[in-house]
Short mmCIF file of C-alpha atoms and ligand atoms in Angstrom, two decimals:
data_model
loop_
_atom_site.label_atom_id
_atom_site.label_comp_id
_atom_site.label_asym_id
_atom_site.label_seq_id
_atom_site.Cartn_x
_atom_site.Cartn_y
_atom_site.Cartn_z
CA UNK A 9 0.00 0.00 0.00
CA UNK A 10 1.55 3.36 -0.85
CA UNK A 11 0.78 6.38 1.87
CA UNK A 12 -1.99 9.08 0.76
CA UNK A 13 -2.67 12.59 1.83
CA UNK A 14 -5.72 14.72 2.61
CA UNK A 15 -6.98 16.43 -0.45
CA UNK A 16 -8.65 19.26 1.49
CA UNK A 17 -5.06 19.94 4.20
CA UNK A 18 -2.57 17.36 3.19
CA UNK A 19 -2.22 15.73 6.26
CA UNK A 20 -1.88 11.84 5.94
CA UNK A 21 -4.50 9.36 5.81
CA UNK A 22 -4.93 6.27 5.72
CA UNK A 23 -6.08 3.90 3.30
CA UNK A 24 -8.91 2.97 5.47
CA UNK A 25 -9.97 6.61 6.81
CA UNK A 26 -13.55 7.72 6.09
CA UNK A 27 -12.31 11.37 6.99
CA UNK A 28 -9.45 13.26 7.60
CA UNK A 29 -8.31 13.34 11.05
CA UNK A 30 -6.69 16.78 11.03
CA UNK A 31 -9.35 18.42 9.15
CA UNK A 32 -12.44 16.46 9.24
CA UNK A 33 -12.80 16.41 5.02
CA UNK A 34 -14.65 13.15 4.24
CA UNK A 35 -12.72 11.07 2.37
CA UNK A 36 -13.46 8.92 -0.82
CA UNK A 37 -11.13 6.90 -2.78
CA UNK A 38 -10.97 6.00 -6.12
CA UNK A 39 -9.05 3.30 -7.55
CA UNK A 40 -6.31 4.45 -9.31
CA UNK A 41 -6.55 7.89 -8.47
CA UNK A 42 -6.37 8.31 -4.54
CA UNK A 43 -8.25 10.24 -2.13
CA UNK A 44 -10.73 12.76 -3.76
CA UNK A 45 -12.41 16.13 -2.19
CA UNK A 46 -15.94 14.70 -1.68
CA UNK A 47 -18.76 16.89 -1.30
CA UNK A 48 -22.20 15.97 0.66
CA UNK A 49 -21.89 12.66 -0.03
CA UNK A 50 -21.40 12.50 -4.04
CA UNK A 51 -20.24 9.84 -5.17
CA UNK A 52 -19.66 7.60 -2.16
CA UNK A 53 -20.28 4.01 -2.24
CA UNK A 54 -23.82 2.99 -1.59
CA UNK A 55 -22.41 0.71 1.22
CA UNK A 56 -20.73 3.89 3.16
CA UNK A 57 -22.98 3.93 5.70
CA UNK A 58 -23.70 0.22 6.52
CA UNK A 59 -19.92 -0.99 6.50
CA UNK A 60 -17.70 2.36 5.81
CA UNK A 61 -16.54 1.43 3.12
CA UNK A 62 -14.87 4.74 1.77
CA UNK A 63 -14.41 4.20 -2.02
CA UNK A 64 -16.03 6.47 -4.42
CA UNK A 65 -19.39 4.64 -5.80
CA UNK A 66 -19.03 3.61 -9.83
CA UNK A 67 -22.02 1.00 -10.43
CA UNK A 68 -25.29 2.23 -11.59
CA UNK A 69 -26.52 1.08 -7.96
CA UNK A 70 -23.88 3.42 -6.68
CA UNK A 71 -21.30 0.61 -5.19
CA UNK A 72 -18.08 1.20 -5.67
CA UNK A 73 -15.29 -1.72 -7.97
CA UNK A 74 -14.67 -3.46 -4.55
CA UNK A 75 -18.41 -4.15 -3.30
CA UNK A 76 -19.90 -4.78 -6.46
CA UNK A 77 -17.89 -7.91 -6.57
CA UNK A 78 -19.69 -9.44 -3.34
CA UNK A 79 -23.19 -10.54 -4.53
CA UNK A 80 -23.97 -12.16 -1.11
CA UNK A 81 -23.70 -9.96 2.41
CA UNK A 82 -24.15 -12.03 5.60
CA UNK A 83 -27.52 -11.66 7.26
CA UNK A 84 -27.65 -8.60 8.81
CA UNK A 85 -30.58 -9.56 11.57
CA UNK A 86 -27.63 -11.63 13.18
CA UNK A 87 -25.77 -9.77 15.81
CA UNK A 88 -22.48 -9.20 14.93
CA UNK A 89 -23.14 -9.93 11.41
CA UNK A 90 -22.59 -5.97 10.57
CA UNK A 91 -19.14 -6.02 12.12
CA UNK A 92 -18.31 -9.06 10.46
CA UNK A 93 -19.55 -7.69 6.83
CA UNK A 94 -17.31 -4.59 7.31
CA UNK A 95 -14.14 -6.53 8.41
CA UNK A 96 -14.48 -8.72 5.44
CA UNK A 97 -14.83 -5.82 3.37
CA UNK A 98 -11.83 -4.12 4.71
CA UNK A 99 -9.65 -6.97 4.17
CA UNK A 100 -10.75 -7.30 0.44
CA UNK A 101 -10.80 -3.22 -0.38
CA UNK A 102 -6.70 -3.55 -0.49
CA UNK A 103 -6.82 -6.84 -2.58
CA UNK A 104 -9.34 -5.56 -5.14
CA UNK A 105 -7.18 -2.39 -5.57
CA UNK A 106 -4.31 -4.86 -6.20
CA UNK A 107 -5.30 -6.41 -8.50
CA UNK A 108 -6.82 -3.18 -10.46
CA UNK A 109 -3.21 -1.96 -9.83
CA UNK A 110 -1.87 -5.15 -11.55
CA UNK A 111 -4.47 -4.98 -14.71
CA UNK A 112 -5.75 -8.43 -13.74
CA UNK A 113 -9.35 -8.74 -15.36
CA UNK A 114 -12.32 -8.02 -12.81
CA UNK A 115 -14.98 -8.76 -15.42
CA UNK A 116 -16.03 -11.74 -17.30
CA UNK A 117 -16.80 -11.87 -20.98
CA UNK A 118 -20.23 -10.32 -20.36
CA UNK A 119 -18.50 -7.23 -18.56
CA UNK A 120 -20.20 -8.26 -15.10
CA UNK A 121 -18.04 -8.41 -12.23
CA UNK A 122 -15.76 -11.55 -11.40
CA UNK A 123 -14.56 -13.04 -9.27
CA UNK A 124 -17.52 -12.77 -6.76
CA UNK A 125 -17.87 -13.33 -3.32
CA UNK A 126 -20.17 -14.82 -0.62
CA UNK A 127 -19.98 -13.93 2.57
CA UNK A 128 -22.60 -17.12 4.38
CA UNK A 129 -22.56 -17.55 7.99
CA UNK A 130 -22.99 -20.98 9.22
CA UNK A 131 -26.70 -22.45 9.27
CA UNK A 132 -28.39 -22.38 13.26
CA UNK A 133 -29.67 -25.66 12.53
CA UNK A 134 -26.54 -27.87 14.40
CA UNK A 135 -27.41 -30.94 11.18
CA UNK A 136 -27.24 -28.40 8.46
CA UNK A 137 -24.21 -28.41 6.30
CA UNK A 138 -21.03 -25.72 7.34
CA UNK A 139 -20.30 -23.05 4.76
CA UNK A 140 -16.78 -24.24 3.19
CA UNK A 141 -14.80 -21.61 2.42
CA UNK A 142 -13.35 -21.83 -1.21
CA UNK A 143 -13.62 -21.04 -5.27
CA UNK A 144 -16.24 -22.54 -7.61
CA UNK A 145 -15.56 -21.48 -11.22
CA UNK A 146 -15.80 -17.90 -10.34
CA UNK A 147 -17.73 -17.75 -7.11
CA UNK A 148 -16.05 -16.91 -4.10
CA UNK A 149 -17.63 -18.11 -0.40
CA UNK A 150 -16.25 -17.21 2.94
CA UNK A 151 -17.58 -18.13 6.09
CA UNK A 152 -17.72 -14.81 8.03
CA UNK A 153 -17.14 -16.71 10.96
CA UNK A 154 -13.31 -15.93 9.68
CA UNK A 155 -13.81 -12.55 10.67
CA UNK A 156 -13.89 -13.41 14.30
CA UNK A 157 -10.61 -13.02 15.39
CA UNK A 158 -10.55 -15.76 18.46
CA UNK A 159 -12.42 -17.92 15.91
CA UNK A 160 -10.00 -17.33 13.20
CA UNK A 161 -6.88 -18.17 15.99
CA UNK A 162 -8.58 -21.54 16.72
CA UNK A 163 -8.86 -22.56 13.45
CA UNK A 164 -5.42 -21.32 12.57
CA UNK A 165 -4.09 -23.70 15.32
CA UNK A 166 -5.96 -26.75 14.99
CA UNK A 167 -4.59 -26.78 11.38
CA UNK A 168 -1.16 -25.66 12.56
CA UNK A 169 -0.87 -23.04 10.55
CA UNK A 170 1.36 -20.27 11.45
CA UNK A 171 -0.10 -17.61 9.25
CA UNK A 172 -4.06 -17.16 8.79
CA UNK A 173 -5.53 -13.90 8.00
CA UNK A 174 -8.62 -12.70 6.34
CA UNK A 175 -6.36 -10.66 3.59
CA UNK A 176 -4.68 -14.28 2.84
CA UNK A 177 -8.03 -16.04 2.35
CA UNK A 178 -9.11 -13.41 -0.37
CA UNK A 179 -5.52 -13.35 -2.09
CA UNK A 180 -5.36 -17.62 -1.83
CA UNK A 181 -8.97 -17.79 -3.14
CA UNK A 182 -8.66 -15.29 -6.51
CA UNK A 183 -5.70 -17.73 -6.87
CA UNK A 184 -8.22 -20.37 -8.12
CA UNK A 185 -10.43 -18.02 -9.81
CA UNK A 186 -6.97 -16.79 -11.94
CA UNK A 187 -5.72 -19.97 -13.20
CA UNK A 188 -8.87 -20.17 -14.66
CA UNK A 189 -9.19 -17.19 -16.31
CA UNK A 190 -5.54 -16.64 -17.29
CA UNK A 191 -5.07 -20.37 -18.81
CA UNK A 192 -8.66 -20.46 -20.07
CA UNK A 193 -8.23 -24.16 -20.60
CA UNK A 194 -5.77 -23.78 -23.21
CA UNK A 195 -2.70 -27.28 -23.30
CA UNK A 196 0.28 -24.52 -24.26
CA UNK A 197 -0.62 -22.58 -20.69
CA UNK A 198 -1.78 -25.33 -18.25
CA UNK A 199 1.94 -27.54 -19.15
CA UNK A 200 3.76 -24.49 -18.45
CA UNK A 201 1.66 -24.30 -15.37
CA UNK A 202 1.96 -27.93 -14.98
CA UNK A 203 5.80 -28.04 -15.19
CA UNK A 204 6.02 -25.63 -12.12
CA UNK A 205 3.81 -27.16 -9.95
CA UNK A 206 2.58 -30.36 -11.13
CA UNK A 207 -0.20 -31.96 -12.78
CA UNK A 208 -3.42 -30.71 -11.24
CA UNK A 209 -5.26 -33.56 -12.92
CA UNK A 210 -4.45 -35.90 -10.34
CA UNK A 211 -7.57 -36.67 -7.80
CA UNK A 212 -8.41 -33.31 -6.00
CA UNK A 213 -10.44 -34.62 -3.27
CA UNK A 214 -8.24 -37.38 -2.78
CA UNK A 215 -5.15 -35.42 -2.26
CA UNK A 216 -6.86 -33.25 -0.23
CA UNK A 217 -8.23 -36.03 2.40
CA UNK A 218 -4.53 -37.50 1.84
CA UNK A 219 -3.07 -34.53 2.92
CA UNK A 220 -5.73 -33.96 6.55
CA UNK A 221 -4.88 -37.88 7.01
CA UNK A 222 -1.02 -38.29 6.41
CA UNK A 223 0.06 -34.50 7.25
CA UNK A 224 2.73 -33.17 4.74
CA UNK A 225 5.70 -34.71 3.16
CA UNK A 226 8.98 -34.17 6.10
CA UNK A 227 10.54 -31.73 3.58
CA UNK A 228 7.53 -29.74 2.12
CA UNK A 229 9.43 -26.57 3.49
CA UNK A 230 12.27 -26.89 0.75
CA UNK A 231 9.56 -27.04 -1.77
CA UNK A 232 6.72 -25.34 -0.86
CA UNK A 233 5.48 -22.18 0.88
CA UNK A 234 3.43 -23.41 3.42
CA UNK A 235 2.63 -27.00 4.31
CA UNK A 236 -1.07 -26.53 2.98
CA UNK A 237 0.79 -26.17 -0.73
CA UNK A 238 2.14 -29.38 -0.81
CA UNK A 239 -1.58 -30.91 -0.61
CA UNK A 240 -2.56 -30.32 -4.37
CA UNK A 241 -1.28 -27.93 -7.35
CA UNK A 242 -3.91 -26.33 -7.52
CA UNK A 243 -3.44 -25.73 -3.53
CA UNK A 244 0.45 -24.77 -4.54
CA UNK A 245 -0.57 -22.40 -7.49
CA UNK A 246 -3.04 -20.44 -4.86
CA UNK A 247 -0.35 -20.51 -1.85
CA UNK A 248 2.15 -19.26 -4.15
CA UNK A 249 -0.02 -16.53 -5.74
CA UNK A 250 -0.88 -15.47 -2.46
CA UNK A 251 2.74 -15.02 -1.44
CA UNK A 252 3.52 -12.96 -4.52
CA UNK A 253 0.40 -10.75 -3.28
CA UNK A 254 1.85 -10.47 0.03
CA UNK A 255 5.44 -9.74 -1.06
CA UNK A 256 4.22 -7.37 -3.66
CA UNK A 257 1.86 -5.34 -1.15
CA UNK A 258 4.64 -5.16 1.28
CA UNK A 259 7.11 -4.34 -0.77
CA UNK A 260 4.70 -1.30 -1.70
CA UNK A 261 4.07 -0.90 1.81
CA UNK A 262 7.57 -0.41 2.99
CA UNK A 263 9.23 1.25 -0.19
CA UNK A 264 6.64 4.14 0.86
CA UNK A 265 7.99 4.16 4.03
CA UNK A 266 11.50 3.92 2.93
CA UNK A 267 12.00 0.91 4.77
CA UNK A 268 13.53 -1.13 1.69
CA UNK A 269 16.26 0.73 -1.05
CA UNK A 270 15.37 3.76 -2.67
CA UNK A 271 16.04 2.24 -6.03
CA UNK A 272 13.22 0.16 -6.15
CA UNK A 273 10.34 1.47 -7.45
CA UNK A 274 7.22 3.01 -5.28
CA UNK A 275 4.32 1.54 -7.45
CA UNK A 276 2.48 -1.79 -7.36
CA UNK A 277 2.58 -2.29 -10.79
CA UNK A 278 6.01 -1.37 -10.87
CA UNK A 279 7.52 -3.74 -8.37
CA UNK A 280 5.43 -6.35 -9.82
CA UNK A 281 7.62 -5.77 -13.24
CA UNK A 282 10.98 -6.85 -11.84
CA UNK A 283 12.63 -10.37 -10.95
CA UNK A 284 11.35 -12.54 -8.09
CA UNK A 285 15.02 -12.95 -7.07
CA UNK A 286 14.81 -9.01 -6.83
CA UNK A 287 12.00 -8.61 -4.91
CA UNK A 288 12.60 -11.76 -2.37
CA UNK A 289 15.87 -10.66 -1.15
CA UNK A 290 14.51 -7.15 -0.02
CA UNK A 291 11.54 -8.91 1.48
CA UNK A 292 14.12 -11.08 2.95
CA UNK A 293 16.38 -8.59 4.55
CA UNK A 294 13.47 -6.55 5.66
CA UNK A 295 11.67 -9.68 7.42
CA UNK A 296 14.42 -10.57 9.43
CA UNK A 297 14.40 -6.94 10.48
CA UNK A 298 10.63 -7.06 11.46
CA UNK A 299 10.87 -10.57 12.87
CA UNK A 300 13.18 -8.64 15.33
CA UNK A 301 11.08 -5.78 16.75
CA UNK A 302 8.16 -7.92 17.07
CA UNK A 303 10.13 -10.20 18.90
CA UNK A 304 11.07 -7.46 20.58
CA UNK A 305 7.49 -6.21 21.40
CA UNK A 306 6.30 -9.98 22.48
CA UNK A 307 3.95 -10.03 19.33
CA UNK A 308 3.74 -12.81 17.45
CA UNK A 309 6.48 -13.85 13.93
CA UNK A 310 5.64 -10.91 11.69
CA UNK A 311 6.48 -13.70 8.89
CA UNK A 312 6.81 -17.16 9.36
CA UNK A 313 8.04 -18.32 6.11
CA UNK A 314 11.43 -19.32 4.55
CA UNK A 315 11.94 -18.41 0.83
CA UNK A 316 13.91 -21.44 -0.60
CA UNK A 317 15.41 -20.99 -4.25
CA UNK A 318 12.62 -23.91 -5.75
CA UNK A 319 9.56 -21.54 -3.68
CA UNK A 320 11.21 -18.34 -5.34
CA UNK A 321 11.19 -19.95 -8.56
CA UNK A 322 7.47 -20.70 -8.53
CA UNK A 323 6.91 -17.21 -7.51
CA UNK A 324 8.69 -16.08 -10.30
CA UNK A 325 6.17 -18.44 -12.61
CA UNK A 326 3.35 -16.53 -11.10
CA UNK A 327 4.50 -12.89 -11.83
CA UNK A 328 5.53 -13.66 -14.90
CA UNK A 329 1.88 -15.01 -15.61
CA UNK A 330 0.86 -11.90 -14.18
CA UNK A 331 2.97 -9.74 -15.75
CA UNK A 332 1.48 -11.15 -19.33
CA UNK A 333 -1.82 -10.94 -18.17
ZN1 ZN B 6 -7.46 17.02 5.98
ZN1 ZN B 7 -17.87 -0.02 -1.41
ZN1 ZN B 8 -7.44 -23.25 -2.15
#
């Protein structure tokens, strides 16, 4: 994320600010363009009120490029349902604009919105099927339970994960909904997909129960980013992507706050155009550096991955891929 300022005083604000906090100006973002004056309420996203979401409205419905892409919102008679809609929201704003940023499509053939997203809490009935969270040629469903925090933590260790965040779960599930779109089903593509991470052909629902059953392979961490990636390609592919995502927004992140060299470049878009072996070894130098102070401040690993040559090389596969998209 780069750093903004107040169009009415200058001041900075934050990606996430409704108003300024030094003048009071209400703020409205635009993709692409950054924080606009706003005046009485023109142009604000129809969802401004429920959730704050403060991006400038485009749709003829008046939502703005991130919310038109959810076409179900958690039922809002449930307490705590609200909250949950508007942390969901805020977690996918900055992973929308990314992938604007990045030219990645964000319609489908018909110009209507895709990926889309729905955001289902769990049935009351105890016998009634869970809401999985995952991709369906396009569609996009998270259990908002994820947006509970002590939930999320629970989860996060009975899977033994070290990293789970609601940002990850949108960036690992438009994973899915990209190799899709960007290999269309066509041989040439899928092989050179297929030489990176395998041949996704094999039994997904087999690997997957394999994987829950047996627990990774002892050396998944030379290979793969997380042990999750070793279940499946198609579980690799979306770790992987995810990673880039990650790098790539906090690369942005820190450049703007000159915490990596001043020769790399401030922009998204403009990080995302250079080498993998680039971009890894200032992500690496500056995670070891932030491992430290949180360390330091009792918090938890800021990031709890190792970058191994064969991981960087499959990130590498995936910015290229999204470099020609
Ligand atoms: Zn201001
Ligand atoms: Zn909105
Ligand atoms: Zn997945």
């Amino acid at each position: 994320m780069r750093r903004f300022d107040c169009p009415s005083c200058g001041h900075e604000v934050f990606f996430a600010n409704t108003a300024c906090l030094s003048c009071g100006t209400a703020l409205v973002y635009a993709p692409g363009r950054g924080f606009l004056p706003s005046t009485d309420g023109d142009g604000f996203c129809a969802n401004r009120e429920a959730i704050g979401c403060n991006w400038a409205g485009e749709s003829p419905d008046g939502l703005c490029l991130s919310c038109q892409h959810t076409l179900i919102v958690p039922d809002l008679t449930v307490a705590g349902n609200a909250e949950r809609w508007a942390r969901l929201e805020a977690a996918k704003r900055p992973v929308i604009r990314a992938l604007h940023h990045l030219r990645l499509p964000l319609t489908d053939a018909q110009g209507q919105p895709a990926p889309v997203f729905e955001l289902k809490g769990d049935p009351l009935a105890s016998d009634a099927p869970k809401v999985m969270t995952g991709h369906d040629n396009g569609t996009i469903t998270l259990n908002i339970a994820e947006a509970d925090d002590a939930e999320r933590a629970a989860i996060r260790q009975s899977l033994g994960e070290p990293y789970r965040t609601l940002t990850g779960h949108f960036r690992h599930e438009v994973a899915h909904h990209y190799w899709q779109v960007l290999t269309g089903g066509e041989p040439a593509r899928l092989d050179a997909l297929r030489a990176v991470f395998g041949d996704e052909r094999q039994d997904y629902a087999a690997a997957l129960e394999a994987h829950y059953r047996d627990g990774p392979p002892p050396d998944w961490s030379q290979h793969f980013i997380s042990a999750y990636a070793s279940s499946h390609p198609w579980e690799d592919f979306a770790e992987t992507w995810a990673h880039v995502m990650h790098l790539l927004d906090g690369l942005e992140t820190a450049r703007a706050f000159r915490l990596v060299p001043g020769d790399l470049p401030l922009d998204l878009a403009d990080l995302a155009a250079l080498p993998m072996a680039r971009l890894a070894e200032a992500w690496a130098a500056l995670s070891v550096a932030l491992n430290a102070v949180n360390q330091a401040m009792g918090h938890e690993t800021f990031y709890p991955f190792v970058l191994t040559p064969p991981v960087v090389a499959k990130m590498e596969a995936v910015r290229q891929m999204i470099q020609r998209a």
